[in-house]
Amino acid sequence: MGPGGPGSGWPLAGTLLVAVAASMVAGGEDCLWYVDRNGSWHPGFDCDYFTFCCGTCHQRYCCQDPLRLLTERQQRHCLAF
């Protein structure tokens, strides 16, 4: 069987590749200040090593899931709207 067949390491390798790529992209990607749904202002904060800013425009937290990554560009977009 070729790549991706049963028992191959391709799904794990793909997951690791996504995590490494996200961590490289997320270098310096900390949570910027934001305003929650109640209108309360929250100051920006730094995430620990190997964690990213995650969440939504109105609620932010640090996590290790690259699929929940909220980039600084996306955060700035939240501020514009």
mmCIF file of N, CA and C in Angstrom:
data_model
loop_
_atom_site.group_PDB
_atom_site.id
_atom_site.type_symbol
_atom_site.label_atom_id
_atom_site.label_comp_id
_atom_site.label_asym_id
_atom_site.label_seq_id
_atom_site.Cartn_x
_atom_site.Cartn_y
_atom_site.Cartn_z
ATOM 1 N N MET A 1 0.829 -1.198 0.000
ATOM 2 C CA MET A 1 0.000 0.000 0.000
ATOM 3 C C MET A 1 0.864 1.248 0.000
ATOM 4 N N GLY A 2 0.368 2.298 -0.612
ATOM 5 C CA GLY A 2 1.117 3.538 -0.703
ATOM 6 C C GLY A 2 0.877 4.433 0.498
ATOM 7 N N PRO A 3 1.335 5.675 0.412
ATOM 8 C CA PRO A 3 1.143 6.634 1.514
ATOM 9 C C PRO A 3 -0.333 6.792 1.853
ATOM 10 N N GLY A 4 -0.610 6.862 3.123
ATOM 11 C CA GLY A 4 -1.975 7.080 3.582
ATOM 12 C C GLY A 4 -2.757 5.809 3.767
ATOM 13 N N GLY A 5 -2.131 4.652 3.508
ATOM 14 C CA GLY A 5 -2.824 3.383 3.675
ATOM 15 C C GLY A 5 -2.992 3.064 5.157
ATOM 16 N N PRO A 6 -3.742 2.007 5.435
ATOM 17 C CA PRO A 6 -3.959 1.613 6.836
ATOM 18 C C PRO A 6 -2.638 1.360 7.553
ATOM 19 N N GLY A 7 -2.544 1.863 8.747
ATOM 20 C CA GLY A 7 -1.360 1.661 9.562
ATOM 21 C C GLY A 7 -0.213 2.596 9.250
ATOM 22 N N SER A 8 -0.386 3.467 8.276
ATOM 23 C CA SER A 8 0.714 4.382 7.957
ATOM 24 C C SER A 8 0.739 5.532 8.951
ATOM 25 N N GLY A 9 1.825 6.231 8.996
ATOM 26 C CA GLY A 9 1.976 7.349 9.915
ATOM 27 C C GLY A 9 1.551 8.682 9.322
ATOM 28 N N TRP A 10 0.937 8.678 8.148
ATOM 29 C CA TRP A 10 0.612 9.944 7.477
ATOM 30 C C TRP A 10 -0.366 10.825 8.250
ATOM 31 N N PRO A 11 -1.441 10.301 8.841
ATOM 32 C CA PRO A 11 -2.332 11.202 9.598
ATOM 33 C C PRO A 11 -1.606 11.886 10.756
ATOM 34 N N LEU A 12 -0.765 11.148 11.470
ATOM 35 C CA LEU A 12 -0.001 11.731 12.571
ATOM 36 C C LEU A 12 0.993 12.746 12.049
ATOM 37 N N ALA A 13 1.667 12.407 10.943
ATOM 38 C CA ALA A 13 2.641 13.326 10.365
ATOM 39 C C ALA A 13 1.961 14.619 9.922
ATOM 40 N N GLY A 14 0.781 14.503 9.343
ATOM 41 C CA GLY A 14 0.042 15.695 8.913
ATOM 42 C C GLY A 14 -0.354 16.566 10.089
ATOM 43 N N THR A 15 -0.778 15.941 11.184
ATOM 44 C CA THR A 15 -1.145 16.681 12.388
ATOM 45 C C THR A 15 0.061 17.405 12.956
ATOM 46 N N LEU A 16 1.197 16.711 13.002
ATOM 47 C CA LEU A 16 2.418 17.345 13.502
ATOM 48 C C LEU A 16 2.843 18.495 12.608
ATOM 49 N N LEU A 17 2.717 18.327 11.299
ATOM 50 C CA LEU A 17 3.079 19.387 10.370
ATOM 51 C C LEU A 17 2.221 20.627 10.594
ATOM 52 N N VAL A 18 0.919 20.447 10.789
ATOM 53 C CA VAL A 18 0.017 21.571 11.059
ATOM 54 C C VAL A 18 0.412 22.266 12.359
ATOM 55 N N ALA A 19 0.720 21.497 13.399
ATOM 56 C CA ALA A 19 1.095 22.079 14.688
ATOM 57 C C ALA A 19 2.393 22.859 14.585
ATOM 58 N N VAL A 20 3.381 22.312 13.884
ATOM 59 C CA VAL A 20 4.668 23.010 13.732
ATOM 60 C C VAL A 20 4.487 24.270 12.898
ATOM 61 N N ALA A 21 3.735 24.174 11.814
ATOM 62 C CA ALA A 21 3.508 25.343 10.966
ATOM 63 C C ALA A 21 2.774 26.434 11.732
ATOM 64 N N ALA A 22 1.782 26.060 12.507
ATOM 65 C CA ALA A 22 1.034 27.049 13.282
ATOM 66 C C ALA A 22 1.920 27.693 14.330
ATOM 67 N N SER A 23 2.795 26.917 14.952
ATOM 68 C CA SER A 23 3.667 27.501 15.963
ATOM 69 C C SER A 23 4.659 28.465 15.330
ATOM 70 N N MET A 24 5.094 28.164 14.104
ATOM 71 C CA MET A 24 6.001 29.083 13.420
ATOM 72 C C MET A 24 5.263 30.360 13.044
ATOM 73 N N VAL A 25 4.036 30.213 12.562
ATOM 74 C CA VAL A 25 3.225 31.373 12.203
ATOM 75 C C VAL A 25 2.887 32.177 13.447
ATOM 76 N N ALA A 26 2.677 31.473 14.551
ATOM 77 C CA ALA A 26 2.220 32.128 15.771
ATOM 78 C C ALA A 26 3.346 32.731 16.584
ATOM 79 N N GLY A 27 4.566 32.686 16.082
ATOM 80 C CA GLY A 27 5.654 33.302 16.829
ATOM 81 C C GLY A 27 5.339 34.761 17.094
ATOM 82 N N GLY A 28 5.226 35.158 18.331
ATOM 83 C CA GLY A 28 4.885 36.531 18.677
ATOM 84 C C GLY A 28 3.406 36.828 18.581
ATOM 85 N N GLU A 29 2.588 35.846 18.360
ATOM 86 C CA GLU A 29 1.142 36.044 18.258
ATOM 87 C C GLU A 29 0.524 35.998 19.649
ATOM 88 N N ASP A 30 0.477 37.109 20.302
ATOM 89 C CA ASP A 30 -0.106 37.174 21.629
ATOM 90 C C ASP A 30 -1.501 37.772 21.536
ATOM 91 N N CYS A 31 -2.224 37.699 22.622
ATOM 92 C CA CYS A 31 -3.586 38.233 22.641
ATOM 93 C C CYS A 31 -3.552 39.750 22.824
ATOM 94 N N LEU A 32 -4.135 40.448 21.878
ATOM 95 C CA LEU A 32 -4.233 41.905 21.952
ATOM 96 C C LEU A 32 -5.413 42.277 22.851
ATOM 97 N N TRP A 33 -5.485 43.553 23.216
ATOM 98 C CA TRP A 33 -6.606 44.009 24.039
ATOM 99 C C TRP A 33 -7.899 43.798 23.265
ATOM 100 N N TYR A 34 -8.993 43.670 23.998
ATOM 101 C CA TYR A 34 -10.288 43.487 23.353
ATOM 102 C C TYR A 34 -11.409 43.965 24.269
ATOM 103 N N VAL A 35 -12.584 44.098 23.699
ATOM 104 C CA VAL A 35 -13.791 44.484 24.429
ATOM 105 C C VAL A 35 -14.748 43.299 24.348
ATOM 106 N N ASP A 36 -15.227 42.832 25.507
ATOM 107 C CA ASP A 36 -16.128 41.678 25.509
ATOM 108 C C ASP A 36 -17.551 42.106 25.136
ATOM 109 N N ARG A 37 -18.461 41.161 25.121
ATOM 110 C CA ARG A 37 -19.850 41.435 24.707
ATOM 111 C C ARG A 37 -20.569 42.400 25.646
ATOM 112 N N ASN A 38 -20.089 42.514 26.889
ATOM 113 C CA ASN A 38 -20.696 43.442 27.846
ATOM 114 C C ASN A 38 -20.103 44.840 27.754
ATOM 115 N N GLY A 39 -19.132 45.016 26.856
ATOM 116 C CA GLY A 39 -18.502 46.320 26.710
ATOM 117 C C GLY A 39 -17.332 46.539 27.656
ATOM 118 N N SER A 40 -16.908 45.506 28.375
ATOM 119 C CA SER A 40 -15.775 45.624 29.299
ATOM 120 C C SER A 40 -14.473 45.470 28.533
ATOM 121 N N TRP A 41 -13.530 46.358 28.835
ATOM 122 C CA TRP A 41 -12.220 46.344 28.190
ATOM 123 C C TRP A 41 -11.306 45.365 28.911
ATOM 124 N N HIS A 42 -10.545 44.579 28.150
ATOM 125 C CA HIS A 42 -9.588 43.633 28.706
ATOM 126 C C HIS A 42 -8.215 43.925 28.101
ATOM 127 N N PRO A 43 -7.185 44.063 28.936
ATOM 128 C CA PRO A 43 -5.847 44.351 28.407
ATOM 129 C C PRO A 43 -5.279 43.136 27.669
ATOM 130 N N GLY A 44 -4.321 43.384 26.804
ATOM 131 C CA GLY A 44 -3.654 42.307 26.095
ATOM 132 C C GLY A 44 -2.786 41.494 27.054
ATOM 133 N N PHE A 45 -2.426 40.300 26.638
ATOM 134 C CA PHE A 45 -1.580 39.443 27.473
ATOM 135 C C PHE A 45 -0.772 38.504 26.587
ATOM 136 N N ASP A 46 0.340 38.030 27.145
ATOM 137 C CA ASP A 46 1.227 37.112 26.440
ATOM 138 C C ASP A 46 0.861 35.676 26.784
ATOM 139 N N CYS A 47 0.971 34.802 25.809
ATOM 140 C CA CYS A 47 0.762 33.377 26.045
ATOM 141 C C CYS A 47 2.118 32.717 26.279
ATOM 142 N N ASP A 48 2.111 31.639 27.041
ATOM 143 C CA ASP A 48 3.335 30.891 27.305
ATOM 144 C C ASP A 48 3.868 30.270 26.020
ATOM 145 N N TYR A 49 5.102 29.797 26.102
ATOM 146 C CA TYR A 49 5.749 29.121 24.988
ATOM 147 C C TYR A 49 4.919 27.910 24.563
ATOM 148 N N PHE A 50 4.763 27.690 23.279
ATOM 149 C CA PHE A 50 3.972 26.607 22.685
ATOM 150 C C PHE A 50 2.478 26.767 22.903
ATOM 151 N N THR A 51 2.010 27.962 23.232
ATOM 152 C CA THR A 51 0.576 28.224 23.270
ATOM 153 C C THR A 51 0.292 29.428 22.385
ATOM 154 N N PHE A 52 -0.932 29.549 21.956
ATOM 155 C CA PHE A 52 -1.350 30.612 21.049
ATOM 156 C C PHE A 52 -2.531 31.355 21.636
ATOM 157 N N CYS A 53 -2.782 32.526 21.073
ATOM 158 C CA CYS A 53 -4.003 33.246 21.416
ATOM 159 C C CYS A 53 -5.146 32.566 20.672
ATOM 160 N N CYS A 54 -6.167 32.194 21.401
ATOM 161 C CA CYS A 54 -7.319 31.500 20.835
ATOM 162 C C CYS A 54 -8.592 32.228 21.260
ATOM 163 N N GLY A 55 -9.686 31.861 20.658
ATOM 164 C CA GLY A 55 -10.972 32.419 21.066
ATOM 165 C C GLY A 55 -11.676 33.159 19.960
ATOM 166 N N THR A 56 -12.380 34.210 20.355
ATOM 167 C CA THR A 56 -13.185 34.999 19.431
ATOM 168 C C THR A 56 -12.849 36.475 19.605
ATOM 169 N N CYS A 57 -13.559 37.309 18.890
ATOM 170 C CA CYS A 57 -13.362 38.752 19.037
ATOM 171 C C CYS A 57 -13.696 39.228 20.447
ATOM 172 N N HIS A 58 -14.612 38.541 21.110
ATOM 173 C CA HIS A 58 -15.115 38.995 22.408
ATOM 174 C C HIS A 58 -14.644 38.168 23.607
ATOM 175 N N GLN A 59 -13.844 37.134 23.358
ATOM 176 C CA GLN A 59 -13.306 36.327 24.457
ATOM 177 C C GLN A 59 -12.014 35.679 23.967
ATOM 178 N N ARG A 60 -10.917 35.940 24.677
ATOM 179 C CA ARG A 60 -9.624 35.407 24.260
ATOM 180 C C ARG A 60 -8.944 34.683 25.400
ATOM 181 N N TYR A 61 -8.197 33.673 25.054
ATOM 182 C CA TYR A 61 -7.479 32.853 26.026
ATOM 183 C C TYR A 61 -6.316 32.184 25.308
ATOM 184 N N CYS A 62 -5.405 31.603 26.062
ATOM 185 C CA CYS A 62 -4.273 30.885 25.499
ATOM 186 C C CYS A 62 -4.616 29.406 25.406
ATOM 187 N N CYS A 63 -4.229 28.768 24.296
ATOM 188 C CA CYS A 63 -4.459 27.340 24.137
ATOM 189 C C CYS A 63 -3.350 26.740 23.282
ATOM 190 N N GLN A 64 -3.339 25.418 23.195
ATOM 191 C CA GLN A 64 -2.335 24.711 22.411
ATOM 192 C C GLN A 64 -2.899 24.162 21.111
ATOM 193 N N ASP A 65 -4.157 24.410 20.827
ATOM 194 C CA ASP A 65 -4.804 23.881 19.629
ATOM 195 C C ASP A 65 -4.601 24.846 18.459
ATOM 196 N N PRO A 66 -3.748 24.483 17.487
ATOM 197 C CA PRO A 66 -3.492 25.396 16.369
ATOM 198 C C PRO A 66 -4.731 25.668 15.521
ATOM 199 N N LEU A 67 -5.742 24.817 15.610
ATOM 200 C CA LEU A 67 -6.965 25.044 14.840
ATOM 201 C C LEU A 67 -7.825 26.156 15.446
ATOM 202 N N ARG A 68 -7.553 26.527 16.697
ATOM 203 C CA ARG A 68 -8.299 27.599 17.360
ATOM 204 C C ARG A 68 -7.512 28.915 17.389
ATOM 205 N N LEU A 69 -6.369 28.919 16.721
ATOM 206 C CA LEU A 69 -5.472 30.072 16.693
ATOM 207 C C LEU A 69 -6.188 31.327 16.210
ATOM 208 N N LEU A 70 -6.021 32.416 16.935
ATOM 209 C CA LEU A 70 -6.556 33.714 16.554
ATOM 210 C C LEU A 70 -5.345 34.614 16.314
ATOM 211 N N THR A 71 -4.997 34.838 15.064
ATOM 212 C CA THR A 71 -3.793 35.592 14.737
ATOM 213 C C THR A 71 -3.963 37.069 15.101
ATOM 214 N N GLU A 72 -2.844 37.772 15.179
ATOM 215 C CA GLU A 72 -2.922 39.211 15.467
ATOM 216 C C GLU A 72 -3.665 39.934 14.353
ATOM 217 N N ARG A 73 -3.525 39.460 13.134
ATOM 218 C CA ARG A 73 -4.256 40.076 12.021
ATOM 219 C C ARG A 73 -5.763 39.919 12.221
ATOM 220 N N GLN A 74 -6.192 38.714 12.618
ATOM 221 C CA GLN A 74 -7.628 38.487 12.881
ATOM 222 C C GLN A 74 -8.098 39.340 14.063
ATOM 223 N N GLN A 75 -7.242 39.485 15.077
ATOM 224 C CA GLN A 75 -7.611 40.301 16.241
ATOM 225 C C GLN A 75 -7.784 41.755 15.841
ATOM 226 N N ARG A 76 -6.891 42.246 15.002
ATOM 227 C CA ARG A 76 -7.019 43.645 14.535
ATOM 228 C C ARG A 76 -8.282 43.829 13.707
ATOM 229 N N HIS A 77 -8.658 42.805 12.954
ATOM 230 C CA HIS A 77 -9.898 42.852 12.179
ATOM 231 C C HIS A 77 -11.095 42.998 13.111
ATOM 232 N N CYS A 78 -11.037 42.333 14.273
ATOM 233 C CA CYS A 78 -12.107 42.448 15.269
ATOM 234 C C CYS A 78 -12.248 43.904 15.738
ATOM 235 N N LEU A 79 -11.113 44.579 15.919
ATOM 236 C CA LEU A 79 -11.135 45.963 16.406
ATOM 237 C C LEU A 79 -11.761 46.909 15.380
ATOM 238 N N ALA A 80 -11.621 46.566 14.097
ATOM 239 C CA ALA A 80 -12.143 47.439 13.051
ATOM 240 C C ALA A 80 -13.665 47.339 12.940
ATOM 241 N N PHE A 81 -14.225 46.223 13.388
ATOM 242 C CA PHE A 81 -15.672 46.023 13.220
ATOM 243 C C PHE A 81 -16.326 45.870 14.528
#
